[in-house]
Amino acid sequence: MGTNALGLVWVFIKRDLVWTIGGVWAMVALMSKRPKGVPVFTATILVAVLYPLVWITGLAWHRLREKGELRVLWAPLPSPRPATNKQAAAIALPPEDPQAREELARARAEATPPDGAAQAWA
């Protein structure tokens, strides 16, 4: 399994089709010899499947890397700026005057959609 791990790394790095075919051929040759234990048979099937998958993954990885599509471009976050206008930074609280409160409630009721999705607070 150690030699096959090195072979898989080689196939990924060099994208070597001949090595891939050779690795699959060797695994098929090992599988054809009987009798085999279950762990050996399972490992040979696994490696025989991994060789072409690693080759295709290596091709895709290197092609995307050449085009620069694997780079992550982080957009810089804007620095927080303090509010320059005091009214923009102020919190809108309901008015203390009852008459102003009624006018605010009436203005909000007129602006409220007919289905009542936004309720005006008084």
Short mmCIF file of C-alpha atoms in Angstrom, two decimals:
data_model
loop_
_atom_site.label_atom_id
_atom_site.label_comp_id
_atom_site.label_asym_id
_atom_site.label_seq_id
_atom_site.Cartn_x
_atom_site.Cartn_y
_atom_site.Cartn_z
CA MET A 1 0.00 0.00 0.00
CA GLY A 2 2.94 2.35 0.69
CA THR A 3 4.30 2.02 -2.85
CA ASN A 4 0.86 2.67 -4.26
CA ALA A 5 0.51 5.77 -2.06
CA LEU A 6 3.73 7.13 -3.54
CA GLY A 7 2.48 6.19 -7.01
CA LEU A 8 -0.78 8.06 -6.41
CA VAL A 9 1.12 11.15 -5.27
CA TRP A 10 3.32 10.90 -8.39
CA VAL A 11 0.26 10.60 -10.64
CA PHE A 12 -1.32 13.66 -9.00
CA ILE A 13 1.79 15.82 -9.23
CA LYS A 14 3.00 14.81 -12.71
CA ARG A 15 -0.38 13.90 -14.29
CA ASP A 16 1.31 10.79 -15.70
CA LEU A 17 -1.14 8.68 -17.75
CA VAL A 18 1.39 5.87 -18.32
CA TRP A 19 1.94 5.51 -14.57
CA THR A 20 -1.84 5.52 -14.03
CA ILE A 21 -2.38 2.74 -16.56
CA GLY A 22 0.54 0.80 -15.09
CA GLY A 23 -0.84 1.11 -11.57
CA VAL A 24 -4.27 -0.09 -12.62
CA TRP A 25 -2.69 -2.92 -14.60
CA ALA A 26 -0.67 -4.03 -11.56
CA MET A 27 -3.77 -3.98 -9.36
CA VAL A 28 -5.78 -6.00 -11.89
CA ALA A 29 -2.91 -8.50 -12.09
CA LEU A 30 -2.92 -8.83 -8.29
CA MET A 31 -6.71 -9.28 -8.25
CA SER A 32 -6.59 -12.02 -10.88
CA LYS A 33 -4.31 -14.24 -8.78
CA ARG A 34 -6.38 -16.44 -6.43
CA PRO A 35 -6.81 -17.00 -3.46
CA LYS A 36 -6.59 -13.59 -1.78
CA GLY A 37 -7.63 -12.46 1.65
CA VAL A 38 -10.43 -9.94 1.97
CA PRO A 39 -8.15 -7.09 3.16
CA VAL A 40 -5.76 -7.59 0.23
CA PHE A 41 -8.57 -7.85 -2.31
CA THR A 42 -10.26 -4.74 -0.89
CA ALA A 43 -7.03 -2.74 -0.98
CA THR A 44 -6.31 -3.71 -4.58
CA ILE A 45 -9.80 -2.71 -5.70
CA LEU A 46 -9.51 0.57 -3.82
CA VAL A 47 -6.15 1.45 -5.35
CA ALA A 48 -7.28 0.36 -8.83
CA VAL A 49 -10.18 2.82 -8.57
CA LEU A 50 -8.05 5.56 -7.02
CA TYR A 51 -5.43 5.69 -9.80
CA PRO A 52 -7.78 7.09 -12.50
CA LEU A 53 -9.60 9.33 -10.00
CA VAL A 54 -6.34 10.86 -8.79
CA TRP A 55 -5.19 11.34 -12.40
CA ILE A 56 -8.41 13.20 -13.31
CA THR A 57 -8.24 15.24 -10.10
CA GLY A 58 -4.62 16.15 -10.85
CA LEU A 59 -5.55 17.28 -14.35
CA ALA A 60 -8.38 19.45 -13.05
CA TRP A 61 -6.28 20.87 -10.20
CA HIS A 62 -3.38 21.88 -12.42
CA ARG A 63 -5.62 23.30 -15.14
CA LEU A 64 -7.54 25.46 -12.65
CA ARG A 65 -4.30 26.51 -11.02
CA GLU A 66 -2.85 27.63 -14.38
CA LYS A 67 -5.89 29.79 -15.06
CA GLY A 68 -5.71 31.30 -11.59
CA GLU A 69 -9.20 30.17 -10.66
CA LEU A 70 -8.09 28.58 -7.39
CA ARG A 71 -7.04 31.88 -5.87
CA VAL A 72 -9.30 33.39 -3.27
CA LEU A 73 -9.60 37.12 -3.61
CA TRP A 74 -10.60 38.67 -0.33
CA ALA A 75 -12.21 42.05 -0.74
CA PRO A 76 -10.95 44.45 1.91
CA LEU A 77 -13.57 45.38 4.46
CA PRO A 78 -14.35 49.08 4.65
CA SER A 79 -13.09 50.69 7.82
CA PRO A 80 -15.84 51.84 10.17
CA ARG A 81 -16.36 55.57 10.05
CA PRO A 82 -18.07 57.59 12.75
CA ALA A 83 -21.31 59.29 11.77
CA THR A 84 -20.72 62.86 10.66
CA ASN A 85 -24.32 63.94 10.98
CA LYS A 86 -25.71 63.84 14.52
CA GLN A 87 -29.24 63.31 13.23
CA ALA A 88 -28.14 60.26 11.25
CA ALA A 89 -26.54 58.78 14.38
CA ALA A 90 -29.47 59.59 16.67
CA ILE A 91 -31.90 56.89 17.70
CA ALA A 92 -35.49 57.56 16.70
CA LEU A 93 -37.59 57.44 19.86
CA PRO A 94 -41.33 57.99 20.03
CA PRO A 95 -42.25 61.58 20.91
CA GLU A 96 -43.17 62.48 24.51
CA ASP A 97 -46.02 64.76 23.49
CA PRO A 98 -49.35 62.85 23.22
CA GLN A 99 -50.49 64.95 20.24
CA ALA A 100 -47.22 64.28 18.38
CA ARG A 101 -47.60 60.61 19.26
CA GLU A 102 -51.06 60.50 17.68
CA GLU A 103 -49.80 62.25 14.53
CA LEU A 104 -46.95 59.75 14.29
CA ALA A 105 -49.34 56.81 14.74
CA ARG A 106 -51.67 58.23 12.08
CA ALA A 107 -48.79 58.77 9.62
CA ARG A 108 -47.58 55.24 10.20
CA ALA A 109 -51.06 53.79 9.83
CA GLU A 110 -51.40 55.48 6.44
CA ALA A 111 -48.03 54.14 5.38
CA THR A 112 -48.82 50.60 6.64
CA PRO A 113 -49.71 48.10 3.90
CA PRO A 114 -53.37 46.99 3.90
CA ASP A 115 -52.49 43.42 4.93
CA GLY A 116 -51.07 44.75 8.21
CA ALA A 117 -47.58 43.34 7.65
CA ALA A 118 -46.01 46.27 9.49
CA GLN A 119 -47.71 47.43 12.65
CA ALA A 120 -47.18 50.98 13.85
CA TRP A 121 -46.21 51.34 17.46
CA ALA A 122 -47.66 54.14 19.49
#
